[in-house]
Amino acid sequence: MPEKVDMFCYQCSQTAFETGCTVKGVCGKEATVARLQDNLLFSMKGISAYLYHARELGYTDPEVDAFIEKGFYSTLTNVNFDAGEFVKLATESGMMNIKAMQLLKKLTSKLTENLHQ
């Protein structure tokens, strides 16, 4: 039976044995923060997919762009291990995801409308 792993973090160059930290991060990160950072990265991937399509149509949203930058900085620099801060970022991520979806919906509605004219 495989050993239970409380944490698997491979987010930085300090990872144990160059594979990933499984108990506590070499950098000092706790398992909860590693999971919250992973969730934030997954969420930003989804937001980025919507933004990609909006940009293909010539539109951007500066607020969503700024959030993506903040989210990447918060996860990739390994300077913030405050779980509460990552919960706030997760909430903000949800709002930015909705905003990105609404932008794309508005654009596709506009394109559909133009096709019927």
mmCIF file of C-alpha atoms in Angstrom:
data_model
loop_
_atom_site.group_PDB
_atom_site.id
_atom_site.type_symbol
_atom_site.label_atom_id
_atom_site.label_comp_id
_atom_site.label_asym_id
_atom_site.label_seq_id
_atom_site.Cartn_x
_atom_site.Cartn_y
_atom_site.Cartn_z
ATOM 1 C CA MET A 1 0.000 0.000 0.000
ATOM 2 C CA PRO A 2 1.413 3.435 -0.907
ATOM 3 C CA GLU A 3 2.497 5.699 1.920
ATOM 4 C CA LYS A 4 0.064 8.517 2.763
ATOM 5 C CA VAL A 5 1.481 11.856 1.664
ATOM 6 C CA ASP A 6 0.171 14.937 3.491
ATOM 7 C CA MET A 7 1.751 17.324 1.048
ATOM 8 C CA PHE A 8 3.188 17.321 -2.410
ATOM 9 C CA CYS A 9 4.721 20.622 -3.413
ATOM 10 C CA TYR A 10 6.916 21.069 -6.455
ATOM 11 C CA GLN A 11 6.426 24.802 -6.932
ATOM 12 C CA CYS A 12 9.972 26.023 -6.441
ATOM 13 C CA SER A 13 13.616 25.228 -7.057
ATOM 14 C CA GLN A 14 14.103 24.295 -3.406
ATOM 15 C CA THR A 15 12.072 21.085 -3.614
ATOM 16 C CA ALA A 16 13.389 18.118 -1.685
ATOM 17 C CA PHE A 17 15.472 15.737 -3.796
ATOM 18 C CA GLU A 18 14.477 17.805 -6.865
ATOM 19 C CA THR A 19 11.124 15.995 -6.977
ATOM 20 C CA GLY A 20 8.815 17.621 -4.433
ATOM 21 C CA CYS A 21 8.325 18.246 -0.741
ATOM 22 C CA THR A 22 6.031 15.736 0.973
ATOM 23 C CA VAL A 23 5.988 16.675 4.666
ATOM 24 C CA LYS A 24 6.778 20.368 4.896
ATOM 25 C CA GLY A 25 8.327 22.583 2.280
ATOM 26 C CA VAL A 26 12.080 23.030 2.409
ATOM 27 C CA CYS A 27 11.182 26.709 2.086
ATOM 28 C CA GLY A 28 8.978 26.516 5.212
ATOM 29 C CA LYS A 29 5.623 26.185 3.435
ATOM 30 C CA GLU A 30 2.886 24.157 5.144
ATOM 31 C CA ALA A 31 0.674 21.671 3.291
ATOM 32 C CA THR A 32 -2.425 23.894 3.495
ATOM 33 C CA VAL A 33 -0.649 26.785 1.777
ATOM 34 C CA ALA A 34 0.739 24.481 -0.929
ATOM 35 C CA ARG A 35 -2.791 23.234 -1.676
ATOM 36 C CA LEU A 36 -4.226 26.750 -1.713
ATOM 37 C CA GLN A 37 -1.479 27.855 -4.098
ATOM 38 C CA ASP A 38 -2.171 24.879 -6.375
ATOM 39 C CA ASN A 39 -5.888 25.716 -6.392
ATOM 40 C CA LEU A 40 -5.116 29.337 -7.249
ATOM 41 C CA LEU A 41 -2.884 28.261 -10.138
ATOM 42 C CA PHE A 42 -5.596 25.929 -11.485
ATOM 43 C CA SER A 43 -8.144 28.746 -11.247
ATOM 44 C CA MET A 44 -5.848 31.174 -13.058
ATOM 45 C CA LYS A 45 -5.398 28.632 -15.851
ATOM 46 C CA GLY A 46 -9.160 28.676 -16.380
ATOM 47 C CA ILE A 47 -9.349 32.462 -16.279
ATOM 48 C CA SER A 48 -6.462 32.624 -18.735
ATOM 49 C CA ALA A 49 -8.309 30.381 -21.173
ATOM 50 C CA TYR A 50 -11.243 32.818 -21.241
ATOM 51 C CA LEU A 51 -8.879 35.784 -21.559
ATOM 52 C CA TYR A 52 -7.042 34.139 -24.430
ATOM 53 C CA HIS A 53 -10.249 33.855 -26.445
ATOM 54 C CA ALA A 54 -11.270 37.426 -25.573
ATOM 55 C CA ARG A 55 -7.871 38.704 -26.717
ATOM 56 C CA GLU A 56 -8.224 36.776 -29.947
ATOM 57 C CA LEU A 57 -11.324 38.913 -30.516
ATOM 58 C CA GLY A 58 -9.454 42.096 -29.598
ATOM 59 C CA TYR A 59 -10.642 42.652 -26.038
ATOM 60 C CA THR A 60 -8.928 42.703 -22.652
ATOM 61 C CA ASP A 61 -9.835 43.549 -19.088
ATOM 62 C CA PRO A 62 -7.155 45.422 -17.110
ATOM 63 C CA GLU A 63 -8.591 44.360 -13.740
ATOM 64 C CA VAL A 64 -8.480 40.654 -14.638
ATOM 65 C CA ASP A 65 -5.006 41.068 -16.146
ATOM 66 C CA ALA A 66 -3.779 42.694 -12.909
ATOM 67 C CA PHE A 67 -5.259 39.847 -10.860
ATOM 68 C CA ILE A 68 -3.440 37.243 -12.966
ATOM 69 C CA GLU A 69 -0.162 39.082 -12.331
ATOM 70 C CA LYS A 70 -0.875 39.286 -8.592
ATOM 71 C CA GLY A 71 -1.821 35.618 -8.442
ATOM 72 C CA PHE A 72 1.317 34.471 -10.228
ATOM 73 C CA TYR A 73 3.495 36.694 -8.061
ATOM 74 C CA SER A 74 1.840 35.308 -4.910
ATOM 75 C CA THR A 75 2.454 31.705 -5.873
ATOM 76 C CA LEU A 76 5.696 31.670 -7.821
ATOM 77 C CA THR A 77 7.871 33.888 -5.636
ATOM 78 C CA ASN A 78 7.437 31.814 -2.452
ATOM 79 C CA VAL A 79 7.392 34.882 -0.228
ATOM 80 C CA ASN A 80 3.837 34.645 1.114
ATOM 81 C CA PHE A 81 2.819 31.644 3.229
ATOM 82 C CA ASP A 82 -0.278 33.226 4.797
ATOM 83 C CA ALA A 83 -3.150 30.771 4.274
ATOM 84 C CA GLY A 84 -5.733 33.489 4.962
ATOM 85 C CA GLU A 85 -4.311 35.608 2.168
ATOM 86 C CA PHE A 86 -4.644 32.693 -0.255
ATOM 87 C CA VAL A 87 -8.266 32.166 0.790
ATOM 88 C CA LYS A 88 -8.875 35.843 -0.084
ATOM 89 C CA LEU A 89 -7.116 35.326 -3.424
ATOM 90 C CA ALA A 90 -9.324 32.275 -4.075
ATOM 91 C CA THR A 91 -12.435 34.390 -3.515
ATOM 92 C CA GLU A 92 -11.066 37.123 -5.762
ATOM 93 C CA SER A 93 -10.203 34.474 -8.328
ATOM 94 C CA GLY A 94 -13.833 33.388 -8.431
ATOM 95 C CA MET A 95 -14.936 36.957 -9.070
ATOM 96 C CA MET A 96 -12.313 37.423 -11.790
ATOM 97 C CA ASN A 97 -13.371 34.152 -13.409
ATOM 98 C CA ILE A 98 -16.967 35.367 -13.596
ATOM 99 C CA LYS A 99 -15.784 38.709 -14.988
ATOM 100 C CA ALA A 100 -13.724 36.966 -17.679
ATOM 101 C CA MET A 101 -16.662 34.711 -18.598
ATOM 102 C CA GLN A 102 -18.981 37.726 -18.819
ATOM 103 C CA LEU A 103 -16.500 39.503 -21.081
ATOM 104 C CA LEU A 104 -16.350 36.536 -23.409
ATOM 105 C CA LYS A 105 -20.138 36.122 -23.326
ATOM 106 C CA LYS A 106 -20.599 39.783 -24.235
ATOM 107 C CA LEU A 107 -18.172 39.414 -27.114
ATOM 108 C CA THR A 108 -19.738 36.246 -28.500
ATOM 109 C CA SER A 109 -23.202 37.815 -28.229
ATOM 110 C CA LYS A 110 -21.923 40.810 -30.169
ATOM 111 C CA LEU A 111 -20.399 38.554 -32.838
ATOM 112 C CA THR A 112 -23.599 36.524 -33.130
ATOM 113 C CA GLU A 113 -25.616 39.701 -33.444
ATOM 114 C CA ASN A 114 -23.310 40.937 -36.235
ATOM 115 C CA LEU A 115 -23.712 37.646 -38.111
ATOM 116 C CA HIS A 116 -27.489 38.041 -38.189
ATOM 117 C CA GLN A 117 -27.374 41.559 -39.617
#
